[in-house]
XYZ file of C-alpha atoms in Angstrom:
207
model
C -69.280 77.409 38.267
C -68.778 73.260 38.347
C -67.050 72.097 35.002
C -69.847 70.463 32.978
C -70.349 66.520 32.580
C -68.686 64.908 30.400
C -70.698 64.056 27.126
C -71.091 60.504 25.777
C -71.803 61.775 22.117
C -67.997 63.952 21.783
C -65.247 61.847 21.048
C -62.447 61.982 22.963
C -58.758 60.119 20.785
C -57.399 57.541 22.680
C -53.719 58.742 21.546
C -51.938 57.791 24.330
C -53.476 54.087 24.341
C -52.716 54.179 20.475
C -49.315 54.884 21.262
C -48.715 52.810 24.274
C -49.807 49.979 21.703
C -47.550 50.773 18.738
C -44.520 50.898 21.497
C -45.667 47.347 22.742
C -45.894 46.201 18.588
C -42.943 47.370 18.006
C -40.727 46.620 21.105
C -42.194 42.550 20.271
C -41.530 42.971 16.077
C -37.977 44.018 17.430
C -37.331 40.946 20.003
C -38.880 38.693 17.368
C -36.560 39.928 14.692
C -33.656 39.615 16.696
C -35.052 35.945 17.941
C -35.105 35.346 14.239
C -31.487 36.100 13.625
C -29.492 33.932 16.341
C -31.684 31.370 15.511
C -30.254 31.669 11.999
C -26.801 32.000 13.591
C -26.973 29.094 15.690
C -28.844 26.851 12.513
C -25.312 28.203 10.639
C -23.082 27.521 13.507
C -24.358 23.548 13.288
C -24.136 23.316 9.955
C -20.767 24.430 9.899
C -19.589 22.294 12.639
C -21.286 18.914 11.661
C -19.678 19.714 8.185
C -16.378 20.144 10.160
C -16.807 16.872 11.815
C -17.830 14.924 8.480
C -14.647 15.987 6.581
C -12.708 15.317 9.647
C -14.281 12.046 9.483
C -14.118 11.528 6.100
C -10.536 12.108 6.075
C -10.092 9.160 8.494
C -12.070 7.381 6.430
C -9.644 7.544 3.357
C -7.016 7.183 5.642
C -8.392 3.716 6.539
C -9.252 3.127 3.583
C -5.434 3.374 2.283
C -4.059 1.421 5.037
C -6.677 -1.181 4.470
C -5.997 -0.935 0.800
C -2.129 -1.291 1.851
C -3.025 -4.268 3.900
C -4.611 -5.909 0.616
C -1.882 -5.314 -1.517
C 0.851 -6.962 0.461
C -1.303 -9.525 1.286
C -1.796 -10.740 -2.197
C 2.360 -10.279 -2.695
C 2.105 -12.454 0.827
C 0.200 -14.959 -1.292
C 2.006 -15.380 -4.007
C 5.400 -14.941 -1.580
C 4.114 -17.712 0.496
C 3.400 -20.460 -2.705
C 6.876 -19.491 -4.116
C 8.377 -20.570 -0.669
C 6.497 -23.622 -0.535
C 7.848 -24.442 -3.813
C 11.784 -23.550 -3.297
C 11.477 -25.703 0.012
C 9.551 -28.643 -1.953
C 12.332 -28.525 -4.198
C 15.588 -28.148 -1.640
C 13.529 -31.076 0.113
C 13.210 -33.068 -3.047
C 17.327 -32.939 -4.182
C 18.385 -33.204 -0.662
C 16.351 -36.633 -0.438
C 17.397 -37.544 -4.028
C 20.832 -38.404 -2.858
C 20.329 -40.440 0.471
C 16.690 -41.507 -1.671
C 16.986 -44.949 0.351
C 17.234 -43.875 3.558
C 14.771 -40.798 3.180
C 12.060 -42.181 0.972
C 10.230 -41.888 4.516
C 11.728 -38.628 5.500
C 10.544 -37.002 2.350
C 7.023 -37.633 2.421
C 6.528 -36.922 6.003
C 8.728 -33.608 5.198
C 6.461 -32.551 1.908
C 3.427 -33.384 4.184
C 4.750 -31.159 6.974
C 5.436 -28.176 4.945
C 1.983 -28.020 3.171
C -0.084 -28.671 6.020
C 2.219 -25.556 7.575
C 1.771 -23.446 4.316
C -2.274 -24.704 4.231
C -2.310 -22.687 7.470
C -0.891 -19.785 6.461
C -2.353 -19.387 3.475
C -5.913 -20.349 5.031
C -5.328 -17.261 7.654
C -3.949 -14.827 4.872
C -7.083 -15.821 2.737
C -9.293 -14.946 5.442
C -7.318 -11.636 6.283
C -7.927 -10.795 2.495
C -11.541 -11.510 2.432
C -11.946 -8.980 5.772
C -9.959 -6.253 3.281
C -11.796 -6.605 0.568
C -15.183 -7.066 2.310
C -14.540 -3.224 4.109
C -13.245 -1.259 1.266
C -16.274 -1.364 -0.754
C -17.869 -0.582 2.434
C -15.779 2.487 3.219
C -16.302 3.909 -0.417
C -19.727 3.955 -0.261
C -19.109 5.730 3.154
C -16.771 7.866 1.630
C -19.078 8.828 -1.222
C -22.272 9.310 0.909
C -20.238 11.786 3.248
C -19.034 13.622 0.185
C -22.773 13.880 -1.330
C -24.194 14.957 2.392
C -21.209 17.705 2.972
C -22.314 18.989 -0.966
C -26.319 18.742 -0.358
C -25.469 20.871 2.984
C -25.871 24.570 1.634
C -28.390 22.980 -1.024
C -30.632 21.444 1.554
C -29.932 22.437 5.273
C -32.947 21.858 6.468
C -32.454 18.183 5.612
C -28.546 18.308 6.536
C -28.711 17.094 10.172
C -30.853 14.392 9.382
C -28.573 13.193 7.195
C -25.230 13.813 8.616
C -25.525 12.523 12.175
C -26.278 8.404 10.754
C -23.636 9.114 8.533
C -21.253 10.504 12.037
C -22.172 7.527 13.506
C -21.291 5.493 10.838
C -17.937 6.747 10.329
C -17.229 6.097 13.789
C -18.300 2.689 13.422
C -16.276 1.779 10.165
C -13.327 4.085 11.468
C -13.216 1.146 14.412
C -13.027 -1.608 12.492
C -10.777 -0.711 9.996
C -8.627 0.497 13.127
C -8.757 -2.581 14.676
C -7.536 -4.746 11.546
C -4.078 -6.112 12.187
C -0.965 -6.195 9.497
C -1.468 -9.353 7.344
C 0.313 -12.334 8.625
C 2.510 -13.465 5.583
C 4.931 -16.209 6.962
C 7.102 -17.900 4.333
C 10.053 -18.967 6.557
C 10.455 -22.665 7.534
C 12.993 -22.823 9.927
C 12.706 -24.833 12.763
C 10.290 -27.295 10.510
C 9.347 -30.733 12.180
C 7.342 -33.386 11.371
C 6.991 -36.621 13.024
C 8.817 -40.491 12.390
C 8.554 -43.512 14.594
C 6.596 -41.707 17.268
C 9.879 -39.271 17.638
C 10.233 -35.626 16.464
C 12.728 -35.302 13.840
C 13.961 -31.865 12.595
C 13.227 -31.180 8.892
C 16.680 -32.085 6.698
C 18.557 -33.876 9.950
């Protein structure tokens, strides 16, 4: 005989859908976890290298910071290297004039003049090389500092890190250049060669 219809009110379980299902759940909690987890690896992996670059750049930093620092110091020696000069060749100028004082009453005015106007220059270009120095030190220690605070706050705050550390990157780059580009102070306290003018004619200093 036929098999009989199939009844509406028996209930038939749906285990292979059920199944089917869980596999599909699971298969997607799986890729999801694993999704999780190199996103966590590659968050670490940045974190690690923009702290790389940071103390990288912060070590160029203080490196500039010392030669800039170097720069200061022997320009204010150059300064006060300079004034003595000025003053031993005022004086050499002075007793070399005292005994021919008639005939180089002239020559010794127009000589003083010469030499101050020469040392006026330098010390007007040292004096400006010494105001760039000190104007970017304070500038690179606050730098320095703020790189040192960011490289700190980077396990305490990583989701904030990148945020903080590229302006700071870009900074560094930007000071690292100018400090780089700062020459060796120009401290000049020879006179040789020294002219200065008499009668329309250029006379060598002391001849």
């Amino acid at each position: 005989p036929p098999p009989p219809p199939p009844r509406d009110d028996i209930y038939v379980s749906a285990r292979d859908t059920i199944d089917s299902a869980q596999s599909a759940v699971a298969k997607l909690e799986e890729a999801k976890r694993k999704a999780e987890e190199k996103l966590a690896k590659a968050h670490g992996q940045l974190v690690d290298t923009m702290i790389e670059e940071l103390e990288a750049g912060l070590k160029q930093l203080e490196d500039s910071k010392a030669e800039v620092q170097r720069f200061a110091a022997r320009g204010k020696s150059g300064l006060q290297e300079i004034q003595e000069a000025q003053t031993a060749k005022i004086s050499l100028i002075k007793n070399h004039a005292a005994s021919l004082r008639a005939v180089l009453d002239r020559k010794e005015a127009a000589s003083i003049k010469a030499v101050n106007e020469m040392t006026q220059g330098r010390l007007s270009t040292l004096e400006s090389e010494m105001e760039t120095y000190t104007s970017i030190i304070p500038q690179l220690d606050t730098l320095i500092e703020s790189s040192k605070k960011c490289i700190i706050d980077a396990k305490k705050k990583p989701d904030k890190f990148v945020a903080t550390a590229q302006p700071l990157l870009d900074e560094m780059a930007l000071k690292s250049e100018k400090a780089n580009t700062l020459r060796e102070p120009y401290v000049e306290s020879g006179y040789e060669n020294l002219q200065y003018e008499e009668d329309g004619t250029m006379v060598d200093l002391l001849r």
